[in-house]
mmCIF file of C-alpha atoms in Angstrom:
data_model
loop_
_atom_site.group_PDB
_atom_site.id
_atom_site.type_symbol
_atom_site.label_atom_id
_atom_site.label_comp_id
_atom_site.label_asym_id
_atom_site.label_seq_id
_atom_site.Cartn_x
_atom_site.Cartn_y
_atom_site.Cartn_z
ATOM 1 C CA LYS A 433 -48.848 108.491 34.224
ATOM 2 C CA LYS A 434 -47.633 109.429 30.767
ATOM 3 C CA THR A 435 -44.164 107.836 30.863
ATOM 4 C CA PRO A 436 -42.971 108.720 27.318
ATOM 5 C CA HIS A 437 -43.837 112.367 27.873
ATOM 6 C CA PHE A 438 -41.957 112.318 31.168
ATOM 7 C CA PHE A 439 -38.722 111.019 29.681
ATOM 8 C CA THR A 440 -38.930 113.300 26.648
ATOM 9 C CA GLY A 441 -39.115 116.279 28.918
ATOM 10 C CA GLN A 442 -36.168 115.058 30.950
ATOM 11 C CA LEU A 443 -33.993 114.739 27.835
ATOM 12 C CA LYS A 444 -34.872 118.188 26.596
ATOM 13 C CA MET A 445 -34.167 119.935 29.882
ATOM 14 C CA ASP A 446 -31.184 118.245 31.506
ATOM 15 C CA ASN A 447 -30.188 121.339 33.442
ATOM 16 C CA ASN A 448 -33.648 121.788 34.924
ATOM 17 C CA SER A 449 -34.871 118.228 34.923
ATOM 18 C CA SER A 450 -36.083 118.229 38.518
ATOM 19 C CA GLU A 451 -38.149 121.368 37.948
ATOM 20 C CA TYR A 452 -39.645 119.979 34.750
ATOM 21 C CA ILE A 453 -40.458 116.650 36.389
ATOM 22 C CA TYR A 454 -42.320 118.562 39.096
ATOM 23 C CA ASP A 455 -44.249 120.461 36.415
ATOM 24 C CA VAL A 456 -45.202 117.250 34.662
ATOM 25 C CA PHE A 457 -46.617 115.705 37.828
ATOM 26 C CA ILE A 458 -48.592 118.858 38.555
ATOM 27 C CA GLU A 459 -49.950 118.848 35.016
ATOM 28 C CA GLU A 460 -51.094 115.261 35.316
ATOM 29 C CA ASP A 461 -52.600 115.371 38.830
ATOM 30 C CA PHE A 462 -53.671 118.985 39.354
ATOM 31 C CA ILE A 463 -57.390 118.474 38.773
ATOM 32 C CA LYS A 464 -57.504 115.294 40.856
ATOM 33 C CA ASP A 465 -55.550 116.832 43.735
ATOM 34 C CA GLU A 466 -57.695 119.958 43.654
ATOM 35 C CA MET A 467 -60.860 117.877 43.991
ATOM 36 C CA GLU A 468 -59.370 115.824 46.816
ATOM 37 C CA GLN A 469 -58.172 118.921 48.692
ATOM 38 C CA CYS A 470 -61.410 120.916 48.436
ATOM 39 C CA ASN A 471 -62.273 122.713 51.629
ATOM 40 C CA LYS A 472 -65.554 121.199 52.765
ATOM 41 C CA TYR A 473 -68.206 123.438 54.276
ATOM 42 C CA ASP A 474 -68.156 123.096 58.054
ATOM 43 C CA GLY A 475 -71.639 123.656 59.409
ATOM 44 C CA GLN A 476 -70.809 122.667 62.981
ATOM 45 C CA VAL A 477 -70.598 126.266 64.207
ATOM 46 C CA LEU A 478 -74.078 127.048 62.978
ATOM 47 C CA ALA A 479 -75.373 123.621 63.983
ATOM 48 C CA THR A 480 -74.076 123.672 67.547
ATOM 49 C CA GLN A 481 -74.517 127.333 68.478
ATOM 50 C CA PHE A 482 -77.577 128.527 66.564
ATOM 51 C CA MET A 483 -79.778 125.574 65.627
ATOM 52 C CA PRO A 484 -80.443 124.167 69.126
ATOM 53 C CA ARG A 485 -81.704 127.530 70.396
ATOM 54 C CA LEU A 486 -83.716 128.207 67.257
ATOM 55 C CA TYR A 487 -85.290 124.732 67.200
ATOM 56 C CA LEU A 488 -86.189 125.003 70.864
ATOM 57 C CA LEU A 489 -87.909 128.346 70.219
ATOM 58 C CA VAL A 490 -89.722 126.978 67.156
ATOM 59 C CA PHE A 491 -90.765 123.896 69.129
ATOM 60 C CA ILE A 492 -92.302 125.969 71.937
ATOM 61 C CA LEU A 493 -94.046 128.466 69.646
ATOM 62 C CA GLY A 494 -95.258 125.762 67.283
ATOM 63 C CA LEU A 495 -96.497 123.504 70.074
ATOM 64 C CA VAL A 496 -98.497 126.307 71.692
ATOM 65 C CA GLY A 497 -99.806 127.728 68.414
ATOM 66 C CA ASN A 498 -100.879 124.473 66.791
ATOM 67 C CA THR A 499 -102.432 123.198 70.023
ATOM 68 C CA LEU A 500 -104.532 126.361 70.253
ATOM 69 C CA ILE A 501 -105.624 125.899 66.633
ATOM 70 C CA LEU A 502 -106.713 122.343 67.445
ATOM 71 C CA VAL A 503 -108.691 123.539 70.468
ATOM 72 C CA ILE A 504 -110.438 126.292 68.491
ATOM 73 C CA LEU A 505 -111.290 123.995 65.585
ATOM 74 C CA ILE A 506 -112.671 121.238 67.827
ATOM 75 C CA LYS A 507 -114.266 123.236 70.647
ATOM 76 C CA TYR A 508 -115.624 126.293 68.824
ATOM 77 C CA LYS A 509 -115.775 125.604 65.101
ATOM 78 C CA ARG A 510 -116.682 121.932 65.739
ATOM 79 C CA LEU A 511 -115.229 120.858 62.364
ATOM 80 C CA LYS A 512 -118.394 121.875 60.521
ATOM 81 C CA LEU A 513 -116.629 122.559 57.225
ATOM 82 C CA THR A 514 -114.169 120.571 55.176
ATOM 83 C CA VAL A 515 -111.705 123.451 55.414
ATOM 84 C CA HIS A 516 -111.754 122.999 59.192
ATOM 85 C CA LEU A 517 -110.799 119.369 58.675
ATOM 86 C CA CYS A 518 -107.919 120.449 56.434
ATOM 87 C CA LEU A 519 -106.650 122.927 59.014
ATOM 88 C CA LEU A 520 -107.000 120.312 61.752
ATOM 89 C CA ASN A 521 -104.867 117.825 59.839
ATOM 90 C CA LEU A 522 -102.324 120.522 59.001
ATOM 91 C CA ALA A 523 -101.999 121.330 62.706
ATOM 92 C CA ILE A 524 -101.502 117.623 63.495
ATOM 93 C CA SER A 525 -98.891 117.390 60.717
ATOM 94 C CA ASN A 526 -97.079 120.376 62.208
ATOM 95 C CA LEU A 527 -97.115 118.746 65.636
ATOM 96 C CA PHE A 528 -95.610 115.556 64.205
ATOM 97 C CA PHE A 529 -92.944 117.649 62.544
ATOM 98 C CA LEU A 530 -92.307 119.614 65.732
ATOM 99 C CA LEU A 531 -91.626 116.431 67.674
ATOM 100 C CA THR A 532 -88.525 115.881 65.580
ATOM 101 C CA LEU A 533 -87.106 119.362 66.128
ATOM 102 C CA GLY A 534 -86.221 118.602 69.734
ATOM 103 C CA PHE A 535 -84.273 115.597 68.535
ATOM 104 C CA GLY A 536 -82.852 117.766 65.781
ATOM 105 C CA ALA A 537 -81.313 119.965 68.465
ATOM 106 C CA LEU A 538 -79.635 116.858 69.894
ATOM 107 C CA THR A 539 -78.326 115.693 66.531
ATOM 108 C CA SER A 540 -76.895 119.141 65.828
ATOM 109 C CA ARG A 541 -74.126 118.146 68.231
ATOM 110 C CA PRO A 542 -71.495 115.598 67.170
ATOM 111 C CA GLY A 543 -72.682 112.007 67.536
ATOM 112 C CA TRP A 544 -76.055 110.315 67.841
ATOM 113 C CA ALA A 545 -76.703 108.931 71.309
ATOM 114 C CA LEU A 546 -80.291 107.722 70.877
ATOM 115 C CA GLY A 547 -79.664 104.405 69.179
ATOM 116 C CA TYR A 548 -80.585 102.713 65.908
ATOM 117 C CA ALA A 549 -84.328 102.355 66.556
ATOM 118 C CA MET A 550 -84.774 106.025 67.501
ATOM 119 C CA CYS A 551 -82.771 107.049 64.443
ATOM 120 C CA GLN A 552 -85.255 105.243 62.205
ATOM 121 C CA LEU A 553 -88.295 106.445 64.164
ATOM 122 C CA ILE A 554 -87.344 110.118 64.232
ATOM 123 C CA SER A 555 -86.387 110.113 60.554
ATOM 124 C CA GLY A 556 -89.683 108.473 59.653
ATOM 125 C CA ILE A 557 -91.789 110.864 61.755
ATOM 126 C CA TYR A 558 -89.979 113.829 60.204
ATOM 127 C CA SER A 559 -90.796 112.524 56.746
ATOM 128 C CA VAL A 560 -94.424 111.740 57.605
ATOM 129 C CA GLY A 561 -94.864 115.254 58.987
ATOM 130 C CA LEU A 562 -93.305 116.788 55.879
ATOM 131 C CA PHE A 563 -95.242 114.816 53.265
ATOM 132 C CA SER A 564 -98.532 115.080 55.146
ATOM 133 C CA GLN A 565 -98.101 118.869 55.272
ATOM 134 C CA SER A 566 -97.478 118.942 51.542
ATOM 135 C CA PHE A 567 -100.459 116.695 50.756
ATOM 136 C CA PHE A 568 -102.859 118.541 53.074
ATOM 137 C CA ILE A 569 -101.765 121.869 51.572
ATOM 138 C CA MET A 570 -102.751 120.412 48.214
ATOM 139 C CA PHE A 571 -106.030 119.094 49.693
ATOM 140 C CA LEU A 572 -106.773 122.534 51.161
ATOM 141 C CA ALA A 573 -106.248 124.211 47.785
ATOM 142 C CA VAL A 574 -108.399 121.664 45.931
ATOM 143 C CA GLN A 575 -111.154 121.810 48.550
ATOM 144 C CA LYS A 576 -111.318 125.593 48.465
ATOM 145 C CA TYR A 577 -111.246 125.580 44.665
ATOM 146 C CA LEU A 578 -114.228 123.211 44.494
ATOM 147 C CA THR A 579 -116.280 124.948 47.167
ATOM 148 C CA VAL A 580 -115.677 128.492 45.911
ATOM 149 C CA VAL A 581 -115.299 128.179 42.149
ATOM 150 C CA HIS A 582 -117.803 125.418 41.364
ATOM 151 C CA ARG A 583 -120.243 126.376 44.084
ATOM 152 C CA LEU A 584 -121.169 129.390 41.973
ATOM 153 C CA THR A 585 -122.465 127.019 39.284
ATOM 154 C CA PHE A 586 -123.337 123.761 41.018
ATOM 155 C CA HIS A 587 -124.234 125.128 44.473
ATOM 156 C CA LEU A 588 -121.989 122.626 46.213
ATOM 157 C CA LYS A 589 -121.980 122.880 49.988
ATOM 158 C CA PRO A 590 -118.611 122.548 51.710
ATOM 159 C CA LYS A 591 -119.855 120.192 54.427
ATOM 160 C CA ALA A 592 -117.254 117.972 56.064
ATOM 161 C CA GLY A 593 -118.863 114.639 55.332
ATOM 162 C CA HIS A 594 -117.551 111.132 55.014
ATOM 163 C CA TRP A 595 -115.563 111.959 51.886
ATOM 164 C CA GLY A 596 -113.483 114.498 53.812
ATOM 165 C CA ILE A 597 -112.651 111.974 56.525
ATOM 166 C CA ILE A 598 -111.859 109.278 53.951
ATOM 167 C CA THR A 599 -109.649 111.700 52.003
ATOM 168 C CA SER A 600 -107.794 112.676 55.181
ATOM 169 C CA ALA A 601 -107.195 109.027 56.079
ATOM 170 C CA LEU A 602 -105.978 108.358 52.539
ATOM 171 C CA ILE A 603 -103.561 111.298 52.729
ATOM 172 C CA TRP A 604 -102.096 110.033 56.000
ATOM 173 C CA GLY A 605 -101.683 106.606 54.422
ATOM 174 C CA LEU A 606 -99.924 108.061 51.375
ATOM 175 C CA ALA A 607 -97.646 110.187 53.566
ATOM 176 C CA THR A 608 -96.683 107.121 55.594
ATOM 177 C CA LEU A 609 -96.090 105.092 52.430
ATOM 178 C CA ALA A 610 -93.893 107.835 50.969
ATOM 179 C CA SER A 611 -91.927 107.893 54.236
ATOM 180 C CA LEU A 612 -91.121 104.173 54.344
ATOM 181 C CA PRO A 613 -87.585 104.681 52.957
ATOM 182 C CA ASP A 614 -86.838 107.022 55.869
ATOM 183 C CA PHE A 615 -88.022 104.385 58.335
ATOM 184 C CA LEU A 616 -85.889 101.711 56.663
ATOM 185 C CA LEU A 617 -82.846 103.425 55.139
ATOM 186 C CA ARG A 618 -81.365 105.047 58.227
ATOM 187 C CA GLN A 619 -78.651 103.811 60.509
ATOM 188 C CA SER A 620 -76.575 104.911 63.487
ATOM 189 C CA PRO A 621 -73.684 102.438 63.879
ATOM 190 C CA LEU A 622 -72.243 104.323 66.863
ATOM 191 C CA LYS A 623 -68.677 103.396 65.991
ATOM 192 C CA ASP A 624 -67.422 106.713 67.276
ATOM 193 C CA GLU A 625 -68.691 110.089 68.363
ATOM 194 C CA SER A 626 -68.707 111.416 64.803
ATOM 195 C CA ASP A 627 -71.479 109.050 63.745
ATOM 196 C CA THR A 628 -74.840 110.623 63.058
ATOM 197 C CA CYS A 629 -78.306 109.449 62.147
ATOM 198 C CA ARG A 630 -77.817 109.277 58.390
ATOM 199 C CA PHE A 631 -78.906 107.539 55.228
ATOM 200 C CA SER A 632 -77.501 104.081 54.619
ATOM 201 C CA LYS A 633 -78.311 101.639 51.823
ATOM 202 C CA PRO A 634 -79.600 98.352 53.238
ATOM 203 C CA HIS A 635 -77.735 95.160 52.419
ATOM 204 C CA TYR A 636 -80.725 93.708 50.586
ATOM 205 C CA ALA A 637 -81.026 96.656 48.167
ATOM 206 C CA LEU A 638 -79.856 95.923 44.623
ATOM 207 C CA SER A 639 -78.900 99.449 43.581
ATOM 208 C CA ASP A 640 -75.872 101.308 44.883
ATOM 209 C CA GLU A 641 -76.094 104.060 47.493
ATOM 210 C CA LYS A 642 -75.770 106.839 44.930
ATOM 211 C CA SER A 643 -78.817 105.586 43.034
ATOM 212 C CA TRP A 644 -80.802 105.507 46.279
ATOM 213 C CA MET A 645 -79.800 109.094 47.015
ATOM 214 C CA HIS A 646 -81.034 110.108 43.567
ATOM 215 C CA PHE A 647 -84.305 108.277 44.204
ATOM 216 C CA LEU A 648 -84.843 109.941 47.601
ATOM 217 C CA THR A 649 -84.143 113.391 46.179
ATOM 218 C CA LEU A 650 -86.549 112.833 43.280
ATOM 219 C CA ARG A 651 -89.169 111.592 45.742
ATOM 220 C CA MET A 652 -88.729 114.747 47.794
ATOM 221 C CA SER A 653 -88.805 117.033 44.757
ATOM 222 C CA ILE A 654 -91.833 115.431 43.086
ATOM 223 C CA LEU A 655 -94.066 114.471 46.036
ATOM 224 C CA GLY A 656 -92.942 117.203 48.411
ATOM 225 C CA LEU A 657 -92.861 120.121 46.001
ATOM 226 C CA LEU A 658 -93.515 119.764 42.269
ATOM 227 C CA PHE A 659 -96.826 117.881 42.173
ATOM 228 C CA PRO A 660 -98.453 119.808 45.090
ATOM 229 C CA LEU A 661 -97.135 123.065 43.651
ATOM 230 C CA LEU A 662 -98.676 122.455 40.222
ATOM 231 C CA VAL A 663 -102.027 121.539 41.776
ATOM 232 C CA ALA A 664 -101.885 124.579 44.069
ATOM 233 C CA ILE A 665 -101.068 126.909 41.180
ATOM 234 C CA PHE A 666 -104.005 125.605 39.156
ATOM 235 C CA CYS A 667 -106.409 126.007 42.070
ATOM 236 C CA SER A 668 -105.019 129.386 43.075
ATOM 237 C CA VAL A 669 -105.438 130.791 39.569
ATOM 238 C CA GLY A 670 -109.092 129.746 39.604
ATOM 239 C CA LEU A 671 -109.598 131.240 43.054
ATOM 240 C CA ILE A 672 -107.976 134.520 42.074
ATOM 241 C CA LYS A 673 -110.237 134.787 39.006
ATOM 242 C CA VAL A 674 -113.310 134.332 41.185
ATOM 243 C CA LEU A 675 -111.860 136.740 43.721
ATOM 244 C CA CYS A 676 -111.518 139.453 41.081
ATOM 245 C CA ARG A 677 -115.057 138.954 39.779
ATOM 246 C CA HIS A 678 -117.091 138.400 42.931
ATOM 247 C CA ARG A 679 -115.134 140.102 45.738
ATOM 248 C CA ILE A 680 -115.075 137.219 48.216
ATOM 249 C CA GLU A 681 -111.724 138.076 49.768
ATOM 250 C CA GLN A 682 -112.510 136.648 53.201
ATOM 251 C CA LYS A 683 -113.271 133.192 51.836
ATOM 252 C CA VAL A 684 -110.010 132.679 49.936
ATOM 253 C CA THR A 685 -107.369 134.947 51.477
ATOM 254 C CA LEU A 686 -106.556 132.581 54.323
ATOM 255 C CA THR A 687 -106.286 129.557 52.054
ATOM 256 C CA LEU A 688 -104.148 131.334 49.457
ATOM 257 C CA THR A 689 -101.817 132.697 52.128
ATOM 258 C CA ILE A 690 -101.327 129.312 53.814
ATOM 259 C CA VAL A 691 -100.599 127.676 50.452
ATOM 260 C CA MET A 692 -98.201 130.376 49.232
ATOM 261 C CA VAL A 693 -96.279 130.605 52.520
ATOM 262 C CA PHE A 694 -95.728 126.835 52.587
ATOM 263 C CA PHE A 695 -94.096 126.876 49.166
ATOM 264 C CA LEU A 696 -92.103 130.021 49.961
ATOM 265 C CA PHE A 697 -90.535 128.231 52.921
ATOM 266 C CA TRP A 698 -89.931 124.844 51.272
ATOM 267 C CA THR A 699 -89.111 125.636 47.621
ATOM 268 C CA PRO A 700 -85.546 126.977 48.222
ATOM 269 C CA TYR A 701 -84.523 123.866 50.150
ATOM 270 C CA ASN A 702 -85.943 121.516 47.511
ATOM 271 C CA LEU A 703 -84.193 123.362 44.703
ATOM 272 C CA VAL A 704 -80.821 123.427 46.458
ATOM 273 C CA LEU A 705 -81.124 119.757 47.444
ATOM 274 C CA PHE A 706 -81.907 118.828 43.836
ATOM 275 C CA LEU A 707 -78.955 120.829 42.500
ATOM 276 C CA SER A 708 -76.611 119.313 45.077
ATOM 277 C CA THR A 709 -77.664 115.722 44.398
ATOM 278 C CA PHE A 710 -77.413 116.093 40.612
ATOM 279 C CA SER A 711 -74.549 118.605 40.670
ATOM 280 C CA LYS A 712 -72.507 116.853 37.985
ATOM 281 C CA TYR A 713 -75.364 117.254 35.510
ATOM 282 C CA PHE A 714 -75.421 121.012 36.133
ATOM 283 C CA SER A 715 -71.615 121.512 36.087
ATOM 284 C CA LEU A 716 -71.605 122.274 39.820
ATOM 285 C CA SER A 717 -69.001 119.737 40.928
ATOM 286 C CA ASP A 718 -66.144 122.200 41.428
ATOM 287 C CA CYS A 719 -64.926 123.122 44.881
ATOM 288 C CA GLU A 720 -66.590 126.526 45.090
ATOM 289 C CA SER A 721 -69.965 125.251 43.892
ATOM 290 C CA SER A 722 -69.876 122.290 46.282
ATOM 291 C CA TYR A 723 -69.024 124.576 49.175
ATOM 292 C CA GLN A 724 -71.834 127.009 48.358
ATOM 293 C CA LEU A 725 -74.372 124.198 47.846
ATOM 294 C CA ASP A 726 -73.499 122.582 51.179
ATOM 295 C CA ARG A 727 -73.919 125.894 52.957
ATOM 296 C CA ALA A 728 -77.164 126.644 51.111
ATOM 297 C CA ILE A 729 -78.608 123.246 52.063
ATOM 298 C CA GLN A 730 -78.067 123.912 55.747
ATOM 299 C CA VAL A 731 -79.474 127.458 55.650
ATOM 300 C CA THR A 732 -82.524 126.651 53.506
ATOM 301 C CA LYS A 733 -83.314 123.580 55.605
ATOM 302 C CA ILE A 734 -83.350 125.699 58.758
ATOM 303 C CA ILE A 735 -85.749 128.122 57.051
ATOM 304 C CA ALA A 736 -87.996 125.269 55.901
ATOM 305 C CA ASP A 737 -88.058 123.660 59.338
ATOM 306 C CA THR A 738 -89.381 126.841 60.936
ATOM 307 C CA HIS A 739 -92.528 126.732 58.801
ATOM 308 C CA CYS A 740 -94.290 124.406 61.259
ATOM 309 C CA CYS A 741 -94.999 127.322 63.612
ATOM 310 C CA VAL A 742 -96.232 129.774 60.950
ATOM 311 C CA ASN A 743 -99.769 128.525 60.185
ATOM 312 C CA PRO A 744 -101.235 129.516 63.586
ATOM 313 C CA VAL A 745 -99.921 133.044 63.075
ATOM 314 C CA ILE A 746 -101.546 133.183 59.627
ATOM 315 C CA CYS A 747 -104.890 131.916 60.946
ATOM 316 C CA VAL A 748 -105.015 134.415 63.798
ATOM 317 C CA SER A 749 -103.830 137.292 61.600
ATOM 318 C CA LEU A 750 -106.219 136.783 58.677
ATOM 319 C CA ASP A 751 -109.332 135.221 60.223
ATOM 320 C CA GLU A 752 -111.408 137.275 62.632
ATOM 321 C CA SER A 753 -113.199 134.247 64.051
ATOM 322 C CA PHE A 754 -109.890 132.702 65.159
ATOM 323 C CA ARG A 755 -109.006 135.925 66.972
ATOM 324 C CA LYS A 756 -112.391 136.069 68.723
ATOM 325 C CA TYR A 757 -112.284 132.424 69.758
ATOM 326 C CA LEU A 758 -108.705 132.826 70.949
ATOM 327 C CA CYS A 759 -109.665 135.814 73.106
ATOM 328 C CA ARG A 760 -112.685 133.939 74.433
ATOM 329 C CA LEU A 761 -110.499 130.954 75.268
ATOM 330 C CA PHE A 762 -108.069 133.047 77.305
ATOM 331 C CA ILE A 763 -110.854 135.027 78.977
ATOM 332 C CA ARG A 764 -112.579 131.832 80.113
ATOM 333 C CA SER A 765 -109.312 130.352 81.335
ATOM 334 C CA ASN A 766 -108.724 133.489 83.433
ATOM 335 C CA ASN A 767 -112.242 133.603 84.894
ATOM 336 C CA THR A 768 -112.568 132.932 88.590
ATOM 337 C CA PRO A 769 -115.132 130.392 89.911
ATOM 338 C CA GLY A 770 -117.198 133.276 91.303
ATOM 339 C CA HIS A 771 -118.014 134.666 87.858
ATOM 340 C CA PRO A 772 -121.537 133.856 86.657
ATOM 341 C CA PRO A 773 -121.955 131.686 83.529
ATOM 342 C CA GLU A 774 -123.140 133.080 80.226
ATOM 343 C CA GLY A 775 -126.819 133.892 79.999
ATOM 344 C CA PRO A 776 -129.198 132.843 77.233
ATOM 345 C CA GLU A 777 -128.746 136.104 75.335
ATOM 346 C CA GLN A 778 -124.978 135.752 75.410
ATOM 347 C CA ALA A 779 -125.178 132.145 74.273
ATOM 348 C CA HIS A 780 -127.489 133.123 71.408
ATOM 349 C CA SER A 781 -125.124 135.915 70.425
ATOM 350 C CA THR A 782 -122.217 133.498 70.508
ATOM 351 C CA SER A 783 -123.973 131.065 68.178
ATOM 352 C CA ARG A 784 -124.870 133.858 65.787
ATOM 353 C CA GLU A 785 -121.290 135.104 65.701
ATOM 354 C CA GLN A 786 -120.061 131.614 65.014
ATOM 355 C CA LEU A 787 -122.415 131.250 62.042
ATOM 356 C CA GLU A 788 -121.381 134.632 60.706
ATOM 357 C CA HIS A 789 -117.680 133.904 60.741
ATOM 358 C CA THR A 790 -117.578 130.196 59.945
ATOM 359 C CA SER A 791 -117.239 130.750 56.206
ATOM 360 C CA THR A 792 -114.385 133.215 56.511
ATOM 361 C CA CYS A 793 -111.753 130.512 56.808
#
């Protein structure tokens, strides 16, 4: 309080002292009161009425689609190329991510009824699925860049050898390592029904909770978006140059589409999360900006979460071999026991088709 200013005003305006005193208090506390009385964005309507149904639909579509991709890659394509190994790991990453969406439908309602251990486990699996997707997208772009761009000069063959398996194992290890904070920095105290599975600084951590939130956001922005995006842009530019010169659309279209769609789905959420966490550095701490950022975080996160069911649609839409193997899979599953097996000519034709279309993905 500015006491001298208060009494000076009272002496000057004896007839209207009460009104002036009121004005002085408003002048002193207006900004503080405005910040304290900001209307917070209430996402419960969207979270309780829309998200459970959407996540259930995404879970079903993603589970079916990614499982079919796994079957086609293992049974028909037999993981003969490194790109097949990339797509296999992407499908597994999507399945890990999908497992958390069912629990996400539960947490969209007030309260967390699954306990402390499940809170940590689900948060960690979500993070592993996210970072592994990001890393395997980067691996897919690099692999296609090496096998298409440098093959023209060095005649490299894109065989899925030991290096592909070792790289995949390394990526899973890095994704798990990057997800350790989500396994460790979550809690669900269950003090009341409003408690949710949320971030909480552990007692042994030296920094305050705000510093940890900054760290987690930077981790998400750098490992989940910025670094993979820069690598993907570099590889994509090289692929597009080769595409323009040598007309090998079938070999790179699928890869470029998968890479671009991933970043289209996840970039808005990462940007909004970054702006929200560091809002004071961007002059976004006012009530209206905070409200809009909170709403944008919820909407962009929903969009990003739905990406885990998109890759199967891309594969079937852009790769003819996936469509043929998918049709063959359903035809065989619908065959009755009385139908005769394939003859030698059909088997030979099948092998030839497989060789013809293997390189298209």
